[in-house]
mmCIF file of C-alpha atoms and ligand atoms in Angstrom:
data_model
loop_
_atom_site.group_PDB
_atom_site.id
_atom_site.type_symbol
_atom_site.label_atom_id
_atom_site.label_comp_id
_atom_site.label_asym_id
_atom_site.label_seq_id
_atom_site.Cartn_x
_atom_site.Cartn_y
_atom_site.Cartn_z
ATOM 1 C CA UNK A 1 1.826 16.117 15.659
ATOM 2 C CA UNK A 2 4.908 15.227 13.596
ATOM 3 C CA UNK A 3 6.533 11.837 13.925
ATOM 4 C CA UNK A 4 10.292 11.792 14.401
ATOM 5 C CA UNK A 5 12.316 8.588 14.043
ATOM 6 C CA UNK A 6 15.964 8.188 14.961
ATOM 7 C CA UNK A 7 18.738 5.994 13.577
ATOM 8 C CA UNK A 8 21.660 5.441 15.938
ATOM 9 C CA UNK A 9 24.600 3.041 16.053
ATOM 10 C CA UNK A 10 26.019 3.573 19.541
ATOM 11 C CA UNK A 11 25.818 5.469 22.799
ATOM 12 C CA UNK A 12 22.800 7.519 21.753
ATOM 13 C CA UNK A 13 23.380 10.712 23.725
ATOM 14 C CA UNK A 14 22.016 12.740 20.798
ATOM 15 C CA UNK A 15 19.010 10.424 20.649
ATOM 16 C CA UNK A 16 18.531 11.131 24.363
ATOM 17 C CA UNK A 17 18.721 14.879 23.719
ATOM 18 C CA UNK A 18 15.891 14.498 21.198
ATOM 19 C CA UNK A 19 13.831 12.296 23.538
ATOM 20 C CA UNK A 20 14.284 14.822 26.368
ATOM 21 C CA UNK A 21 13.393 17.773 24.157
ATOM 22 C CA UNK A 22 10.217 15.998 23.060
ATOM 23 C CA UNK A 23 9.427 15.125 26.684
ATOM 24 C CA UNK A 24 9.846 18.759 27.721
ATOM 25 C CA UNK A 25 7.575 19.943 24.921
ATOM 26 C CA UNK A 26 10.413 21.827 23.197
ATOM 27 C CA UNK A 27 10.014 19.656 20.088
ATOM 28 C CA UNK A 28 6.340 19.375 19.140
ATOM 29 C CA UNK A 29 6.494 15.778 17.959
ATOM 30 C CA UNK A 30 6.261 12.226 19.049
ATOM 31 C CA UNK A 31 9.167 9.841 18.806
ATOM 32 C CA UNK A 32 8.058 7.236 16.269
ATOM 33 C CA UNK A 33 10.883 4.849 17.056
ATOM 34 C CA UNK A 34 14.559 4.043 17.022
ATOM 35 C CA UNK A 35 16.338 1.915 14.461
ATOM 36 C CA UNK A 36 19.815 0.611 15.199
ATOM 37 C CA UNK A 37 22.196 -1.320 13.004
ATOM 38 C CA UNK A 38 24.048 -2.477 16.125
ATOM 39 C CA UNK A 39 22.419 -4.816 18.647
ATOM 40 C CA UNK A 40 24.910 -3.668 21.307
ATOM 41 C CA UNK A 41 24.054 0.028 20.971
ATOM 42 C CA UNK A 42 23.299 1.751 24.262
ATOM 43 C CA UNK A 43 20.742 3.815 22.321
ATOM 44 C CA UNK A 44 18.504 0.719 22.420
ATOM 45 C CA UNK A 45 18.585 0.783 26.207
ATOM 46 C CA UNK A 46 17.573 4.441 26.122
ATOM 47 C CA UNK A 47 14.604 3.613 23.856
ATOM 48 C CA UNK A 48 13.579 0.808 26.177
ATOM 49 C CA UNK A 49 13.719 3.093 29.219
ATOM 50 C CA UNK A 50 11.696 5.780 27.453
ATOM 51 C CA UNK A 51 9.100 3.314 26.146
ATOM 52 C CA UNK A 52 9.980 4.092 22.546
ATOM 53 C CA UNK A 53 9.600 1.289 19.972
ATOM 54 C CA UNK A 54 12.915 0.105 18.611
ATOM 55 C CA UNK A 55 14.003 -2.037 15.714
ATOM 56 C CA UNK A 56 17.357 -3.676 15.289
ATOM 57 C CA UNK A 57 18.503 -4.221 11.743
ATOM 58 C CA UNK A 58 21.796 -5.906 12.544
ATOM 59 C CA UNK A 59 24.283 -4.960 9.836
ATOM 60 C CA UNK A 60 26.480 -7.953 10.592
ATOM 61 C CA UNK A 61 23.721 -10.383 9.584
ATOM 62 C CA UNK A 62 23.629 -9.256 5.964
ATOM 63 C CA UNK A 63 25.924 -10.325 3.165
ATOM 64 C CA UNK A 64 26.120 -6.871 1.599
ATOM 65 C CA UNK A 65 25.171 -3.263 2.204
ATOM 66 C CA UNK A 66 22.468 -3.684 -0.406
ATOM 67 C CA UNK A 67 20.926 -6.626 1.457
ATOM 68 C CA UNK A 68 21.130 -4.686 4.708
ATOM 69 C CA UNK A 69 19.393 -1.681 3.198
ATOM 70 C CA UNK A 70 16.701 -3.937 1.725
ATOM 71 C CA UNK A 71 15.809 -4.720 5.338
ATOM 72 C CA UNK A 72 16.386 -1.184 6.603
ATOM 73 C CA UNK A 73 14.046 0.442 4.093
ATOM 74 C CA UNK A 74 10.845 -1.374 5.140
ATOM 75 C CA UNK A 75 11.776 -0.818 8.799
ATOM 76 C CA UNK A 76 12.002 2.918 8.101
ATOM 77 C CA UNK A 77 8.766 2.923 6.106
ATOM 78 C CA UNK A 78 6.933 1.105 8.870
ATOM 79 C CA UNK A 79 7.536 3.989 11.272
ATOM 80 C CA UNK A 80 5.551 6.484 9.150
ATOM 81 C CA UNK A 81 7.917 9.226 10.227
ATOM 82 C CA UNK A 82 7.872 12.783 8.940
ATOM 83 C CA UNK A 83 11.548 13.124 9.816
ATOM 84 C CA UNK A 84 14.434 10.683 10.243
ATOM 85 C CA UNK A 85 17.302 11.849 12.417
ATOM 86 C CA UNK A 86 20.700 10.219 12.044
ATOM 87 C CA UNK A 87 22.088 10.610 15.559
ATOM 88 C CA UNK A 88 25.423 8.845 15.625
ATOM 89 C CA UNK A 89 24.406 6.542 12.781
ATOM 90 C CA UNK A 90 27.802 5.407 11.561
ATOM 91 C CA UNK A 91 26.952 4.387 7.989
ATOM 92 C CA UNK A 92 26.327 6.206 4.780
ATOM 93 C CA UNK A 93 22.743 5.808 3.661
ATOM 94 C CA UNK A 94 22.489 4.475 0.136
ATOM 95 C CA UNK A 95 20.843 6.447 -2.641
ATOM 96 C CA UNK A 96 17.800 4.189 -2.676
ATOM 97 C CA UNK A 97 16.945 5.162 0.900
ATOM 98 C CA UNK A 98 17.830 8.826 0.534
ATOM 99 C CA UNK A 99 15.562 9.072 -2.535
ATOM 100 C CA UNK A 100 12.705 7.443 -0.658
ATOM 101 C CA UNK A 101 12.603 10.256 1.928
ATOM 102 C CA UNK A 102 13.616 13.447 0.092
ATOM 103 C CA UNK A 103 14.278 16.373 2.444
ATOM 104 C CA UNK A 104 13.208 14.267 5.402
ATOM 105 C CA UNK A 105 16.520 12.914 6.701
ATOM 106 C CA UNK A 106 18.945 14.984 8.776
ATOM 107 C CA UNK A 107 22.326 14.094 10.248
ATOM 108 C CA UNK A 108 24.506 15.444 13.039
ATOM 109 C CA UNK A 109 28.219 15.548 12.327
ATOM 110 C CA UNK A 110 30.979 16.400 14.835
ATOM 111 C CA UNK A 111 32.863 18.938 12.705
ATOM 112 C CA UNK A 112 32.260 22.149 10.815
ATOM 113 C CA UNK A 113 31.412 20.775 7.392
ATOM 114 C CA UNK A 114 32.601 20.739 4.682
ATOM 115 C CA UNK A 115 35.767 20.188 6.740
ATOM 116 C CA UNK A 116 36.398 16.719 8.116
ATOM 117 C CA UNK A 117 33.559 14.694 6.657
ATOM 118 C CA UNK A 118 33.425 10.974 7.349
ATOM 119 C CA UNK A 119 34.544 9.013 10.364
ATOM 120 C CA UNK A 120 36.707 10.292 13.245
ATOM 121 C CA UNK A 121 35.969 13.920 12.447
ATOM 122 C CA UNK A 122 37.337 15.118 15.781
ATOM 123 C CA UNK A 123 40.606 13.219 15.233
ATOM 124 C CA UNK A 124 40.842 14.647 11.711
ATOM 125 C CA UNK A 125 40.393 18.165 13.123
ATOM 126 C CA UNK A 126 43.103 17.654 15.750
ATOM 127 C CA UNK A 127 45.524 16.160 13.248
ATOM 128 C CA UNK A 128 44.936 19.009 10.825
ATOM 129 C CA UNK A 129 45.638 21.523 13.572
ATOM 130 C CA UNK A 130 42.536 23.712 13.258
ATOM 131 C CA UNK A 131 41.918 26.191 16.064
ATOM 132 C CA UNK A 132 38.132 25.912 16.028
ATOM 133 C CA UNK A 133 35.868 23.001 15.298
ATOM 134 C CA UNK A 134 32.261 22.252 16.117
ATOM 135 C CA UNK A 135 29.206 20.446 14.877
ATOM 136 C CA UNK A 136 26.909 20.571 11.891
ATOM 137 C CA UNK A 137 23.315 19.481 11.427
ATOM 138 C CA UNK A 138 22.520 19.014 7.753
ATOM 139 C CA UNK A 139 20.079 17.408 5.380
ATOM 140 C CA UNK A 140 21.230 14.086 4.029
ATOM 141 C CA UNK A 141 21.796 13.817 0.313
ATOM 142 C CA UNK A 142 23.437 11.067 -1.682
ATOM 143 C CA UNK A 143 26.976 12.163 -0.816
ATOM 144 C CA UNK A 144 28.963 11.780 2.369
ATOM 145 C CA UNK A 145 28.072 14.511 4.891
ATOM 146 C CA UNK A 146 27.419 16.804 1.946
ATOM 147 C CA UNK A 147 23.787 17.961 2.119
ATOM 148 C CA UNK A 148 22.482 21.485 2.810
ATOM 149 C CA UNK A 149 23.502 22.831 6.222
ATOM 150 C CA UNK A 150 20.795 23.643 8.780
ATOM 151 C CA UNK A 151 22.877 24.806 11.754
ATOM 152 C CA UNK A 152 26.479 24.857 12.927
ATOM 153 C CA UNK A 153 28.055 25.721 16.238
ATOM 154 C CA UNK A 154 31.754 26.117 16.940
ATOM 155 C CA UNK A 155 34.042 25.404 19.868
ATOM 156 C CA UNK A 156 37.730 26.237 20.382
ATOM 157 C CA UNK A 157 40.374 23.570 19.967
ATOM 158 C CA UNK A 158 42.501 24.082 23.075
ATOM 159 C CA UNK A 159 46.194 23.366 23.564
ATOM 160 C CA UNK A 160 46.458 19.924 25.130
ATOM 161 C CA UNK A 161 43.164 18.672 23.674
ATOM 162 C CA UNK A 162 42.960 15.020 22.781
ATOM 163 C CA UNK A 163 40.229 13.310 20.806
ATOM 164 C CA UNK A 164 38.190 12.695 23.931
ATOM 165 C CA UNK A 165 38.273 16.218 25.333
ATOM 166 C CA UNK A 166 37.510 17.792 21.958
ATOM 167 C CA UNK A 167 34.691 15.296 21.324
ATOM 168 C CA UNK A 168 33.140 16.138 24.700
ATOM 169 C CA UNK A 169 33.266 19.870 23.992
ATOM 170 C CA UNK A 170 31.683 19.367 20.572
ATOM 171 C CA UNK A 171 29.074 16.970 21.965
ATOM 172 C CA UNK A 172 27.722 19.613 24.315
ATOM 173 C CA UNK A 173 27.014 21.776 21.240
ATOM 174 C CA UNK A 174 25.466 18.814 19.416
ATOM 175 C CA UNK A 175 22.979 18.373 22.232
ATOM 176 C CA UNK A 176 21.789 21.953 21.671
ATOM 177 C CA UNK A 177 21.901 22.086 17.881
ATOM 178 C CA UNK A 178 20.139 18.808 17.121
ATOM 179 C CA UNK A 179 16.971 19.495 19.160
ATOM 180 C CA UNK A 180 16.971 23.046 17.803
ATOM 181 C CA UNK A 181 17.005 21.759 14.216
ATOM 182 C CA UNK A 182 14.400 19.057 14.863
ATOM 183 C CA UNK A 183 12.123 21.626 16.474
ATOM 184 C CA UNK A 184 12.485 24.001 13.515
ATOM 185 C CA UNK A 185 11.692 21.134 11.124
ATOM 186 C CA UNK A 186 8.649 20.016 13.104
ATOM 187 C CA UNK A 187 7.355 23.574 13.252
ATOM 188 C CA UNK A 188 7.691 23.906 9.478
ATOM 189 C CA UNK A 189 10.170 26.794 9.766
ATOM 190 C CA UNK A 190 12.867 25.412 7.442
ATOM 191 C CA UNK A 191 13.098 26.377 3.772
ATOM 192 C CA UNK A 192 15.678 24.917 1.423
ATOM 193 C CA UNK A 193 16.730 26.571 -1.828
ATOM 194 C CA UNK A 194 19.557 24.664 -3.445
ATOM 195 C CA UNK A 195 22.295 24.466 -0.842
ATOM 196 C CA UNK A 196 20.895 27.331 1.174
ATOM 197 C CA UNK A 197 18.714 26.673 4.156
ATOM 198 C CA UNK A 198 16.759 29.465 5.803
ATOM 199 C CA UNK A 199 15.061 29.136 9.143
ATOM 200 C CA UNK A 200 12.631 31.624 10.595
ATOM 201 C CA UNK A 201 11.860 32.210 14.263
ATOM 202 C CA UNK A 202 14.119 31.223 17.114
ATOM 203 C CA UNK A 203 17.822 32.133 16.654
ATOM 204 C CA UNK A 204 20.278 29.226 16.613
ATOM 205 C CA UNK A 205 22.233 28.232 19.725
ATOM 206 C CA UNK A 206 25.177 30.634 20.154
ATOM 207 C CA UNK A 207 28.729 29.398 19.547
ATOM 208 C CA UNK A 208 30.279 27.561 22.481
HETATM 209 C C1 LIG B 1 28.328 12.192 17.863
HETATM 210 O O1 LIG B 1 29.465 12.962 18.144
HETATM 211 C C2 LIG B 1 27.919 12.373 16.412
HETATM 212 O O2 LIG B 1 28.098 13.672 15.937
HETATM 213 C C3 LIG B 1 28.867 11.424 15.733
HETATM 214 O O3 LIG B 1 28.910 10.308 16.561
HETATM 215 C C4 LIG B 1 28.670 10.707 17.904
HETATM 216 C C5 LIG B 1 27.526 9.882 18.438
HETATM 217 O O4 LIG B 1 27.328 10.132 19.794
HETATM 218 N N1 LIG B 1 28.435 11.100 14.405
HETATM 219 C C6 LIG B 1 29.258 10.833 13.416
HETATM 220 O O5 LIG B 1 30.466 10.831 13.543
HETATM 221 C C7 LIG B 1 28.585 10.498 12.105
HETATM 222 N N2 LIG B 1 29.568 10.419 11.070
HETATM 223 P P1 LIG B 1 25.984 9.677 20.477
HETATM 224 O O6 LIG B 1 25.776 8.220 20.077
HETATM 225 O O7 LIG B 1 26.234 9.819 21.949
HETATM 226 O O8 LIG B 1 24.880 10.573 19.986
#
């Protein structure tokens, strides 16, 4: 049984999607734990309710990102996870951490990368005026939202959309794509060659 750990900074609906998919047997894994950088994150409440161990590494208590990551790294190591899932984790992981877990960290991003990396991806998409957007699950490398892409799913940007309505539409795709990617990882069906990721078996969720 693989061990999947999650890092989340906020609401944690993607974390919940992973918990539920594990609970339903769709993802053949156990949830090793949650780590949050934010003591007010609702994700912590979700872990508590599901009986999943959680660790708070409160970013605001550290003088620098380096100090914070010096605490984050042993917390991550202590979970003995095969896979770390960044599910609404709103920081860029430093190179030291990324190098510690090569090919074992994935992230969900609310845009079709490489467009609109970074924060407020849905707002960026609206401001740019694209007609479709979506979500991306990708491996984490040392850049910002730049690692090899595992799965993407698109949604239309509709006239009259605001950040909230577009985010909601994208989120419903996230909740399908993230469990799908975690399942493929846990079943050993993902192969990475350079930037190209191939996945055997189950087809990806269709576009929204
Ligand atoms: C999700 O839309 C996720 O893609 C995004 O934050 C939201 C978290 O929602 N992540 C990023 O923007 C990372 N740069 P959740 O806490 O309900 O899963």
